[in-house]
Amino acid sequence: MYGNIPYICVMSTKVARFDTRWTEEQKSLFERASKLGGFRSLSEFVFFAVQQRAEEIIEKHEQIISTKRDQEIFANALMNPPAPNSKLKKAAKRYLDIIEPDGLQNRASTVKS
């Protein structure tokens, strides 16, 4: 029987405490919102609201950072483009052959006449 009972590991979770001071008006507002929102306690409501807002702020900041980084990468690629490789050169030639099958000289001669 001993070998069949799994060991139960108790994980200790550290809890940090955060105290705040509110005006009576703020506390009344928060309590009302807590009740209307269906929260079990004011603490649960405050925890939920603060966590949700913190996640929104962090997500927005990370979007701005990535957007700025993307802009820098894009601008750098425009200002310092890499040299075309053989595949790009072949693609450009195929494109020009489709768009202007007779070449630029034929087009230039039709414009002069």
The first five atom37 places (N, CA, C, CB, O) and aatype in JSON, in Angstrom:
{
  "aatype": [12, 18, 7, 2, 9, 14, 18, 9, 4, 19, 12, 15, 16, 11, 19, 0, 1, 13, 3, 16, 1, 17, 16, 6, 6, 5, 11, 15, 10, 13, 6, 1, 0, 15, 11, 10, 7, 7, 13, 1, 15, 10, 15, 6, 13, 19, 13, 13, 0, 19, 5, 5, 1, 0, 6, 6, 9, 9, 6, 11, 8, 6, 5, 9, 9, 15, 16, 11, 1, 3, 5, 6, 9, 13, 0, 2, 0, 10, 12, 2, 14, 14, 0, 14, 2, 15, 11, 10, 11, 11, 0, 0, 11, 1, 18, 10, 3, 9, 9, 6, 14, 3, 7, 10, 5, 2, 1, 0, 15, 16, 19, 11, 15],
  "atom_mask": [
    [1, 1, 1, 1, 1],
    [1, 1, 1, 1, 1],
    [1, 1, 1, 0, 1],
    [1, 1, 1, 1, 1],
    [1, 1, 1, 1, 1],
    [1, 1, 1, 1, 1],
    [1, 1, 1, 1, 1],
    [1, 1, 1, 1, 1],
    [1, 1, 1, 1, 1],
    [1, 1, 1, 1, 1],
    [1, 1, 1, 1, 1],
    [1, 1, 1, 1, 1],
    [1, 1, 1, 1, 1],
    [1, 1, 1, 1, 1],
    [1, 1, 1, 1, 1],
    [1, 1, 1, 1, 1],
    [1, 1, 1, 1, 1],
    [1, 1, 1, 1, 1],
    [1, 1, 1, 1, 1],
    [1, 1, 1, 1, 1],
    [1, 1, 1, 1, 1],
    [1, 1, 1, 1, 1],
    [1, 1, 1, 1, 1],
    [1, 1, 1, 1, 1],
    [1, 1, 1, 1, 1],
    [1, 1, 1, 1, 1],
    [1, 1, 1, 1, 1],
    [1, 1, 1, 1, 1],
    [1, 1, 1, 1, 1],
    [1, 1, 1, 1, 1],
    [1, 1, 1, 1, 1],
    [1, 1, 1, 1, 1],
    [1, 1, 1, 1, 1],
    [1, 1, 1, 1, 1],
    [1, 1, 1, 1, 1],
    [1, 1, 1, 1, 1],
    [1, 1, 1, 0, 1],
    [1, 1, 1, 0, 1],
    [1, 1, 1, 1, 1],
    [1, 1, 1, 1, 1],
    [1, 1, 1, 1, 1],
    [1, 1, 1, 1, 1],
    [1, 1, 1, 1, 1],
    [1, 1, 1, 1, 1],
    [1, 1, 1, 1, 1],
    [1, 1, 1, 1, 1],
    [1, 1, 1, 1, 1],
    [1, 1, 1, 1, 1],
    [1, 1, 1, 1, 1],
    [1, 1, 1, 1, 1],
    [1, 1, 1, 1, 1],
    [1, 1, 1, 1, 1],
    [1, 1, 1, 1, 1],
    [1, 1, 1, 1, 1],
    [1, 1, 1, 1, 1],
    [1, 1, 1, 1, 1],
    [1, 1, 1, 1, 1],
    [1, 1, 1, 1, 1],
    [1, 1, 1, 1, 1],
    [1, 1, 1, 1, 1],
    [1, 1, 1, 1, 1],
    [1, 1, 1, 1, 1],
    [1, 1, 1, 1, 1],
    [1, 1, 1, 1, 1],
    [1, 1, 1, 1, 1],
    [1, 1, 1, 1, 1],
    [1, 1, 1, 1, 1],
    [1, 1, 1, 1, 1],
    [1, 1, 1, 1, 1],
    [1, 1, 1, 1, 1],
    [1, 1, 1, 1, 1],
    [1, 1, 1, 1, 1],
    [1, 1, 1, 1, 1],
    [1, 1, 1, 1, 1],
    [1, 1, 1, 1, 1],
    [1, 1, 1, 1, 1],
    [1, 1, 1, 1, 1],
    [1, 1, 1, 1, 1],
    [1, 1, 1, 1, 1],
    [1, 1, 1, 1, 1],
    [1, 1, 1, 1, 1],
    [1, 1, 1, 1, 1],
    [1, 1, 1, 1, 1],
    [1, 1, 1, 1, 1],
    [1, 1, 1, 1, 1],
    [1, 1, 1, 1, 1],
    [1, 1, 1, 1, 1],
    [1, 1, 1, 1, 1],
    [1, 1, 1, 1, 1],
    [1, 1, 1, 1, 1],
    [1, 1, 1, 1, 1],
    [1, 1, 1, 1, 1],
    [1, 1, 1, 1, 1],
    [1, 1, 1, 1, 1],
    [1, 1, 1, 1, 1],
    [1, 1, 1, 1, 1],
    [1, 1, 1, 1, 1],
    [1, 1, 1, 1, 1],
    [1, 1, 1, 1, 1],
    [1, 1, 1, 1, 1],
    [1, 1, 1, 1, 1],
    [1, 1, 1, 1, 1],
    [1, 1, 1, 0, 1],
    [1, 1, 1, 1, 1],
    [1, 1, 1, 1, 1],
    [1, 1, 1, 1, 1],
    [1, 1, 1, 1, 1],
    [1, 1, 1, 1, 1],
    [1, 1, 1, 1, 1],
    [1, 1, 1, 1, 1],
    [1, 1, 1, 1, 1],
    [1, 1, 1, 1, 1],
    [1, 1, 1, 1, 1]
  ],
  "atom_positions": [
    [[0.81, -1.19, 0.0], [0.0, 0.0, 0.0], [0.86, 1.27, 0.0], [-0.92, -0.01, 1.19], [0.47, 2.28, -0.59]],
    [[2.02, 1.22, 0.66], [2.87, 2.4, 0.72], [3.29, 2.9, -0.66], [4.1, 2.1, 1.54], [3.27, 4.1, -0.91]],
    [[3.65, 1.99, -1.53], [4.14, 2.38, -2.85], [3.08, 2.96, -3.76], [0.0, 0.0, 0.0], [3.43, 3.61, -4.75]],
    [[1.82, 2.76, -3.48], [0.75, 3.23, -4.35], [0.25, 4.63, -4.0], [-0.4, 2.27, -4.29], [-0.49, 5.23, -4.78]],
    [[0.63, 5.14, -2.86], [0.16, 6.46, -2.45], [1.17, 7.5, -2.95], [-0.03, 6.55, -0.89], [2.33, 7.48, -2.55]],
    [[0.72, 8.4, -3.81], [1.66, 9.41, -4.31], [2.0, 10.42, -3.23], [1.07, 10.14, -5.54], [1.2, 10.72, -2.34]],
    [[3.2, 10.93, -3.32], [3.59, 11.98, -2.39], [2.87, 13.26, -2.75], [5.13, 12.19, -2.41], [2.73, 13.59, -3.93]],
    [[2.41, 13.96, -1.77], [1.74, 15.23, -1.99], [2.74, 16.33, -1.67], [0.44, 15.36, -1.12], [3.18, 16.48, -0.53]],
    [[3.08, 17.08, -2.68], [4.02, 18.19, -2.5], [3.24, 19.45, -2.22], [4.93, 18.37, -3.75], [2.37, 19.84, -3.0]],
    [[3.53, 20.07, -1.13], [2.86, 21.32, -0.79], [3.74, 22.45, -1.31], [2.61, 21.45, 0.75], [4.9, 22.6, -0.92]],
    [[3.15, 23.22, -2.19], [3.89, 24.35, -2.75], [3.59, 25.58, -1.9], [3.52, 24.6, -4.24], [2.43, 25.93, -1.68]],
    [[4.63, 26.22, -1.45], [4.41, 27.43, -0.67], [4.27, 28.6, -1.64], [5.57, 27.68, 0.34], [5.09, 28.78, -2.54]],
    [[3.23, 29.36, -1.44], [3.04, 30.55, -2.27], [3.21, 31.77, -1.37], [1.63, 30.55, -2.97], [2.52, 31.91, -0.36]],
    [[4.11, 32.62, -1.75], [4.32, 33.83, -0.98], [3.3, 34.87, -1.41], [5.77, 34.37, -1.15], [3.03, 35.04, -2.6]],
    [[2.75, 35.54, -0.45], [1.74, 36.54, -0.72], [2.29, 37.89, -0.27], [0.39, 36.21, -0.01], [2.79, 38.03, 0.84]],
    [[2.19, 38.87, -1.14], [2.62, 40.22, -0.8], [1.39, 41.02, -0.38], [3.35, 40.9, -1.99], [0.29, 40.83, -0.9]],
    [[1.6, 41.9, 0.53], [0.5, 42.73, 1.03], [0.63, 44.13, 0.44], [0.48, 42.77, 2.59], [1.74, 44.65, 0.27]],
    [[-0.52, 44.73, 0.15], [-0.53, 46.07, -0.43], [-1.65, 46.84, 0.26], [-0.73, 46.03, -1.99], [-2.82, 46.5, 0.11]],
    [[-1.3, 47.86, 1.0], [-2.3, 48.67, 1.72], [-2.48, 50.0, 1.0], [-1.87, 48.9, 3.2], [-1.53, 50.57, 0.47]],
    [[-3.71, 50.47, 0.99], [-4.0, 51.76, 0.37], [-4.91, 52.57, 1.28], [-4.65, 51.58, -1.03], [-5.56, 52.04, 2.18]],
    [[-4.94, 53.85, 1.03], [-5.87, 54.73, 1.75], [-6.76, 55.39, 0.71], [-5.09, 55.81, 2.62], [-6.29, 55.92, -0.3]],
    [[-8.06, 55.34, 0.98], [-9.04, 55.93, 0.08], [-9.88, 56.94, 0.83], [-9.93, 54.85, -0.55], [-10.03, 56.88, 2.05]],
    [[-10.43, 57.87, 0.07], [-11.42, 58.76, 0.67], [-12.71, 57.96, 0.85], [-11.66, 60.04, -0.22], [-12.86, 56.88, 0.28]],
    [[-13.61, 58.48, 1.64], [-14.9, 57.79, 1.84], [-15.65, 57.66, 0.51], [-15.77, 58.56, 2.87], [-16.29, 56.65, 0.25]],
    [[-15.55, 58.7, -0.32], [-16.23, 58.67, -1.62], [-15.66, 57.56, -2.5], [-16.1, 60.02, -2.33], [-16.4, 56.83, -3.15]],
    [[-14.34, 57.44, -2.52], [-13.71, 56.39, -3.33], [-14.12, 55.01, -2.83], [-12.19, 56.54, -3.3], [-14.45, 54.13, -3.62]],
    [[-14.09, 54.83, -1.51], [-14.44, 53.53, -0.96], [-15.89, 53.19, -1.28], [-14.23, 53.51, 0.56], [-16.19, 52.05, -1.65]],
    [[-16.79, 54.15, -1.16], [-18.2, 53.9, -1.5], [-18.35, 53.54, -2.97], [-19.06, 55.15, -1.17], [-19.1, 52.62, -3.31]],
    [[-17.64, 54.25, -3.83], [-17.69, 53.97, -5.26], [-17.2, 52.56, -5.55], [-16.85, 54.99, -6.04], [-17.84, 51.81, -6.3]],
    [[-16.07, 52.19, -4.96], [-15.5, 50.87, -5.2], [-16.39, 49.77, -4.64], [-14.1, 50.79, -4.58], [-16.55, 48.72, -5.27]],
    [[-16.98, 49.99, -3.47], [-17.87, 48.99, -2.89], [-19.11, 48.8, -3.76], [-18.28, 49.39, -1.47], [-19.56, 47.67, -3.97]],
    [[-19.65, 49.9, -4.25], [-20.83, 49.81, -5.12], [-20.5, 49.04, -6.4], [-21.36, 51.22, -5.47], [-21.25, 48.16, -6.81]],
    [[-19.38, 49.37, -7.01], [-18.96, 48.67, -8.23], [-18.71, 47.2, -7.94], [-17.69, 49.32, -8.82], [-19.04, 46.34, -8.76]],
    [[-18.15, 46.9, -6.78], [-17.88, 45.52, -6.4], [-19.18, 44.72, -6.3], [-17.13, 45.47, -5.07], [-19.26, 43.6, -6.81]],
    [[-20.18, 45.3, -5.66], [-21.47, 44.62, -5.52], [-22.16, 44.47, -6.87], [-22.38, 45.38, -4.56], [-22.67, 43.4, -7.19]],
    [[-22.17, 45.53, -7.66], [-22.81, 45.47, -8.98], [-22.1, 44.48, -9.9], [-22.82, 46.86, -9.63], [-22.74, 43.86, -10.75]],
    [[-20.81, 44.35, -9.74], [-20.03, 43.43, -10.57], [-20.11, 41.99, -10.12], [0.0, 0.0, 0.0], [-19.6, 41.09, -10.79]],
    [[-20.75, 41.75, -8.98], [-20.9, 40.38, -8.5], [-19.66, 39.81, -7.83], [0.0, 0.0, 0.0], [-19.51, 38.59, -7.74]],
    [[-18.79, 40.67, -7.35], [-17.58, 40.2, -6.67], [-17.92, 39.83, -5.23], [-16.47, 41.28, -6.71], [-18.83, 40.4, -4.63]],
    [[-17.18, 38.87, -4.68], [-17.44, 38.4, -3.31], [-16.99, 39.4, -2.26], [-16.74, 37.08, -3.07], [-17.53, 39.44, -1.16]],
    [[-16.01, 40.22, -2.62], [-15.5, 41.19, -1.64], [-14.91, 42.39, -2.37], [-14.43, 40.54, -0.72], [-14.68, 42.36, -3.58]],
    [[-14.69, 43.43, -1.6], [-14.05, 44.62, -2.16], [-12.62, 44.29, -2.58], [-14.06, 45.78, -1.13], [-12.15, 44.77, -3.62]],
    [[-11.94, 43.48, -1.81], [-10.57, 43.08, -2.15], [-10.53, 42.34, -3.48], [-9.97, 42.21, -1.05], [-9.64, 42.58, -4.3]],
    [[-11.48, 41.44, -3.69], [-11.52, 40.7, -4.95], [-11.74, 41.64, -6.13], [-12.63, 39.63, -4.91], [-11.11, 41.5, -7.17]],
    [[-12.63, 42.62, -5.95], [-12.89, 43.59, -7.01], [-11.65, 44.43, -7.31], [-14.06, 44.5, -6.63], [-11.27, 44.61, -8.47]],
    [[-11.01, 44.95, -6.26], [-9.83, 45.8, -6.45], [-8.72, 45.0, -7.12], [-9.35, 46.37, -5.1], [-8.06, 45.49, -8.03]],
    [[-8.51, 43.77, -6.66], [-7.48, 42.92, -7.26], [-7.77, 42.71, -8.74], [-7.41, 41.56, -6.53], [-6.87, 42.84, -9.58]],
    [[-9.02, 42.39, -9.07], [-9.41, 42.17, -10.47], [-9.19, 43.42, -11.3], [-10.89, 41.73, -10.55], [-8.58, 43.36, -12.37]],
    [[-9.67, 44.56, -10.81], [-9.59, 45.81, -11.58], [-8.14, 46.25, -11.79], [-10.36, 46.92, -10.86], [-7.76, 46.67, -12.88]],
    [[-7.34, 46.14, -10.75], [-5.94, 46.57, -10.86], [-5.17, 45.64, -11.79], [-5.27, 46.59, -9.47], [-4.39, 46.1, -12.62]],
    [[-5.39, 44.34, -11.66], [-4.69, 43.39, -12.53], [-5.08, 43.6, -13.99], [-4.98, 41.95, -12.1], [-4.22, 43.6, -14.88]],
    [[-6.38, 43.78, -14.24], [-6.84, 43.98, -15.61], [-6.22, 45.24, -16.22], [-8.38, 44.07, -15.65], [-5.76, 45.22, -17.35]],
    [[-6.22, 46.31, -15.46], [-5.66, 47.57, -15.96], [-4.15, 47.46, -16.17], [-5.96, 48.72, -14.99], [-3.62, 47.99, -17.15]],
    [[-3.46, 46.77, -15.27], [-2.02, 46.59, -15.42], [-1.7, 45.82, -16.69], [-1.44, 45.85, -14.19], [-0.77, 46.18, -17.42]],
    [[-2.46, 44.77, -16.97], [-2.24, 43.98, -18.18], [-2.49, 44.82, -19.43], [-3.13, 42.74, -18.19], [-1.76, 44.7, -20.42]],
    [[-3.54, 45.67, -19.4], [-3.83, 46.54, -20.55], [-2.68, 47.51, -20.81], [-5.13, 47.33, -20.31], [-2.26, 47.7, -21.95]],
    [[-2.17, 48.12, -19.74], [-1.07, 49.09, -19.88], [0.17, 48.41, -20.44], [-0.76, 49.75, -18.53], [0.82, 48.95, -21.33]],
    [[0.5, 47.25, -19.92], [1.69, 46.53, -20.38], [1.54, 46.12, -21.84], [1.95, 45.29, -19.51], [2.47, 46.25, -22.62]],
    [[0.36, 45.61, -22.2], [0.13, 45.2, -23.59], [0.25, 46.38, -24.54], [-1.26, 44.55, -23.74], [0.86, 46.27, -25.6]],
    [[-0.33, 47.52, -24.16], [-0.25, 48.72, -25.0], [1.2, 49.16, -25.16], [-1.1, 49.86, -24.41], [1.63, 49.52, -26.26]],
    [[1.96, 49.15, -24.07], [3.37, 49.54, -24.12], [4.16, 48.61, -25.03], [3.97, 49.54, -22.7], [4.99, 49.07, -25.82]],
    [[3.91, 47.31, -24.93], [4.63, 46.36, -25.77], [4.27, 46.53, -27.24], [4.33, 44.92, -25.32], [5.12, 46.33, -28.11]],
    [[3.02, 46.9, -27.53], [2.64, 47.16, -28.91], [3.38, 48.38, -29.44], [1.12, 47.36, -29.03], [3.84, 48.38, -30.58]],
    [[3.48, 49.41, -28.63], [4.19, 50.62, -29.05], [5.66, 50.32, -29.29], [4.04, 51.74, -27.99], [6.23, 50.76, -30.29]],
    [[6.26, 49.56, -28.39], [7.67, 49.21, -28.54], [7.88, 48.41, -29.82], [8.18, 48.41, -27.32], [8.79, 48.71, -30.6]],
    [[7.04, 47.4, -30.05], [7.23, 46.58, -31.25], [6.94, 47.4, -32.5], [6.32, 45.34, -31.21], [7.6, 47.22, -33.52]],
    [[5.97, 48.3, -32.43], [5.68, 49.15, -33.58], [6.87, 50.04, -33.89], [4.42, 50.0, -33.32], [7.24, 50.2, -35.05]],
    [[7.47, 50.62, -32.87], [8.63, 51.48, -33.08], [9.79, 50.67, -33.65], [9.06, 52.18, -31.76], [10.48, 51.11, -34.57]],
    [[10.01, 49.48, -33.1], [11.09, 48.61, -33.59], [10.82, 48.23, -35.05], [11.22, 47.34, -32.7], [11.74, 48.24, -35.87]],
    [[9.57, 47.89, -35.36], [9.22, 47.54, -36.74], [9.46, 48.71, -37.68], [7.77, 47.07, -36.82], [9.93, 48.53, -38.8]],
    [[9.12, 49.92, -37.22], [9.34, 51.11, -38.05], [10.83, 51.3, -38.33], [8.77, 52.36, -37.36], [11.22, 51.63, -39.45]],
    [[11.64, 51.1, -37.32], [13.09, 51.26, -37.5], [13.64, 50.22, -38.48], [13.81, 51.15, -36.16], [14.48, 50.54, -39.32]],
    [[13.17, 48.99, -38.36], [13.62, 47.93, -39.27], [13.19, 48.25, -40.7], [13.05, 46.55, -38.84], [13.98, 48.11, -41.63]],
    [[11.94, 48.69, -40.87], [11.42, 49.02, -42.2], [12.19, 50.19, -42.81], [9.92, 49.34, -42.12], [12.59, 50.14, -43.97]],
    [[12.39, 51.25, -42.02], [13.12, 52.42, -42.52], [14.55, 52.05, -42.88], [13.11, 53.55, -41.48], [15.08, 52.52, -43.89]],
    [[15.18, 51.22, -42.08], [16.55, 50.8, -42.36], [16.6, 49.99, -43.66], [17.1, 49.96, -41.2], [17.53, 50.14, -44.45]],
    [[15.59, 49.14, -43.88], [15.56, 48.36, -45.12], [15.37, 49.26, -46.34], [14.43, 47.31, -45.07], [15.92, 48.99, -47.4]],
    [[14.6, 50.34, -46.19], [14.41, 51.28, -47.3], [15.68, 52.1, -47.57], [13.24, 52.23, -47.01], [16.05, 52.32, -48.72]],
    [[16.32, 52.53, -46.5], [17.5, 53.38, -46.65], [18.74, 52.58, -47.05], [17.77, 54.12, -45.35], [19.62, 53.11, -47.72]],
    [[18.81, 51.33, -46.65], [19.97, 50.49, -46.94], [19.5, 49.15, -47.5], [20.83, 50.27, -45.66], [19.66, 48.12, -46.85]],
    [[18.94, 49.16, -48.7], [18.41, 47.9, -49.23], [19.53, 46.92, -49.54], [17.57, 48.17, -50.49], [20.62, 47.31, -49.96]],
    [[19.26, 45.64, -49.34], [20.27, 44.64, -49.7], [20.37, 44.54, -51.22], [19.93, 43.26, -49.07], [19.43, 44.87, -51.93]],
    [[21.51, 44.08, -51.69], [21.69, 43.89, -53.13], [20.76, 42.78, -53.61], [23.18, 43.54, -53.47], [20.55, 41.8, -52.91]],
    [[20.19, 42.94, -54.82], [19.28, 41.9, -55.32], [20.02, 40.59, -55.58], [18.58, 42.37, -56.6], [21.12, 40.59, -56.13]],
    [[19.4, 39.49, -55.17], [20.01, 38.18, -55.43], [19.54, 37.67, -56.79], [19.66, 37.16, -54.31], [18.76, 38.34, -57.47]],
    [[19.99, 36.51, -57.19], [19.68, 35.99, -58.53], [18.18, 35.73, -58.7], [20.46, 34.69, -58.78], [17.65, 35.94, -59.79]],
    [[17.5, 35.28, -57.66], [16.06, 35.03, -57.78], [15.29, 36.32, -58.01], [15.54, 34.32, -56.52], [14.35, 36.35, -58.81]],
    [[15.67, 37.38, -57.32], [15.01, 38.66, -57.52], [15.27, 39.2, -58.92], [15.47, 39.67, -56.46], [14.37, 39.75, -59.55]],
    [[16.49, 39.04, -59.41], [16.81, 39.49, -60.77], [16.0, 38.73, -61.8], [18.32, 39.32, -61.05], [15.49, 39.33, -62.76]],
    [[15.85, 37.41, -61.63], [15.05, 36.6, -62.56], [13.59, 37.03, -62.51], [15.17, 35.11, -62.23], [12.93, 37.11, -63.55]],
    [[13.08, 37.29, -61.31], [11.68, 37.71, -61.17], [11.46, 39.06, -61.85], [11.29, 37.79, -59.68], [10.43, 39.27, -62.49]],
    [[12.41, 39.98, -61.71], [12.29, 41.29, -62.35], [12.32, 41.15, -63.87], [13.42, 42.22, -61.88], [11.57, 41.83, -64.57]],
    [[13.17, 40.27, -64.37], [13.24, 40.05, -65.82], [11.93, 39.47, -66.33], [14.41, 39.12, -66.17], [11.42, 39.9, -67.37]],
    [[11.37, 38.47, -65.62], [10.08, 37.88, -66.03], [8.99, 38.94, -66.02], [9.69, 36.72, -65.09], [8.15, 38.97, -66.93]],
    [[8.99, 39.79, -65.02], [7.99, 40.85, -64.93], [8.11, 41.79, -66.13], [8.17, 41.64, -63.61], [7.11, 42.1, -66.78]],
    [[9.31, 42.23, -66.42], [9.5, 43.14, -67.55], [9.15, 42.47, -68.87], [10.94, 43.64, -67.59], [8.61, 43.12, -69.77]],
    [[9.44, 41.18, -69.02], [9.09, 40.45, -70.24], [7.58, 40.38, -70.43], [9.68, 39.04, -70.23], [7.09, 40.43, -71.55]],
    [[6.85, 40.26, -69.32], [5.38, 40.2, -69.41], [4.81, 41.58, -69.69], [4.78, 39.63, -68.11], [3.92, 41.73, -70.53]],
    [[5.3, 42.59, -68.99], [4.78, 43.94, -69.14], [5.18, 44.56, -70.46], [5.25, 44.82, -67.99], [4.36, 45.18, -71.14]],
    [[6.44, 44.4, -70.84], [6.96, 44.99, -72.07], [7.67, 43.9, -72.87], [7.92, 46.18, -71.78], [8.9, 43.84, -72.87]],
    [[6.91, 43.04, -73.56], [7.54, 41.92, -74.26], [8.52, 42.35, -75.34], [6.48, 41.06, -74.87], [9.48, 41.63, -75.62]],
    [[8.32, 43.5, -75.96], [9.21, 43.94, -77.04], [10.39, 44.76, -76.52], [8.43, 44.77, -78.04], [11.27, 45.12, -77.3]],
    [[10.42, 45.04, -75.27], [11.53, 45.8, -74.71], [11.27, 47.29, -74.75], [0.0, 0.0, 0.0], [10.3, 47.74, -75.36]],
    [[12.11, 48.05, -74.11], [11.95, 49.5, -74.02], [12.22, 50.2, -75.34], [12.87, 50.05, -72.97], [11.63, 51.25, -75.6]],
    [[13.07, 49.65, -76.2], [13.41, 50.32, -77.45], [12.19, 50.42, -78.35], [14.54, 49.58, -78.18], [11.97, 51.46, -78.98]],
    [[11.39, 49.38, -78.44], [10.19, 49.41, -79.26], [9.23, 50.47, -78.73], [9.51, 48.03, -79.3], [8.6, 51.18, -79.51]],
    [[9.1, 50.57, -77.44], [8.21, 51.55, -76.83], [8.71, 52.97, -77.12], [8.1, 51.32, -75.3], [7.92, 53.86, -77.4]],
    [[10.02, 53.17, -77.05], [10.58, 54.49, -77.3], [10.36, 54.91, -78.75], [12.08, 54.5, -76.97], [10.12, 56.08, -79.02]],
    [[10.45, 53.96, -79.67], [10.26, 54.32, -81.08], [8.81, 54.68, -81.37], [10.71, 53.17, -81.98], [8.56, 55.51, -82.25]],
    [[7.86, 54.09, -80.68], [6.45, 54.44, -80.91], [6.13, 55.8, -80.34], [5.53, 53.39, -80.29], [5.23, 56.49, -80.85]],
    [[6.83, 56.22, -79.31], [6.58, 57.53, -78.72], [7.09, 58.62, -79.65], [7.25, 57.64, -77.34], [6.46, 59.67, -79.76]],
    [[8.23, 58.4, -80.33], [8.82, 59.41, -81.2], [7.97, 59.65, -82.45], [10.22, 59.0, -81.61], [7.95, 60.77, -82.95]],
    [[7.28, 58.65, -82.95], [6.56, 58.84, -84.2], [5.25, 59.52, -84.07], [6.35, 57.57, -84.84], [4.56, 59.74, -85.07]]
  ]
}
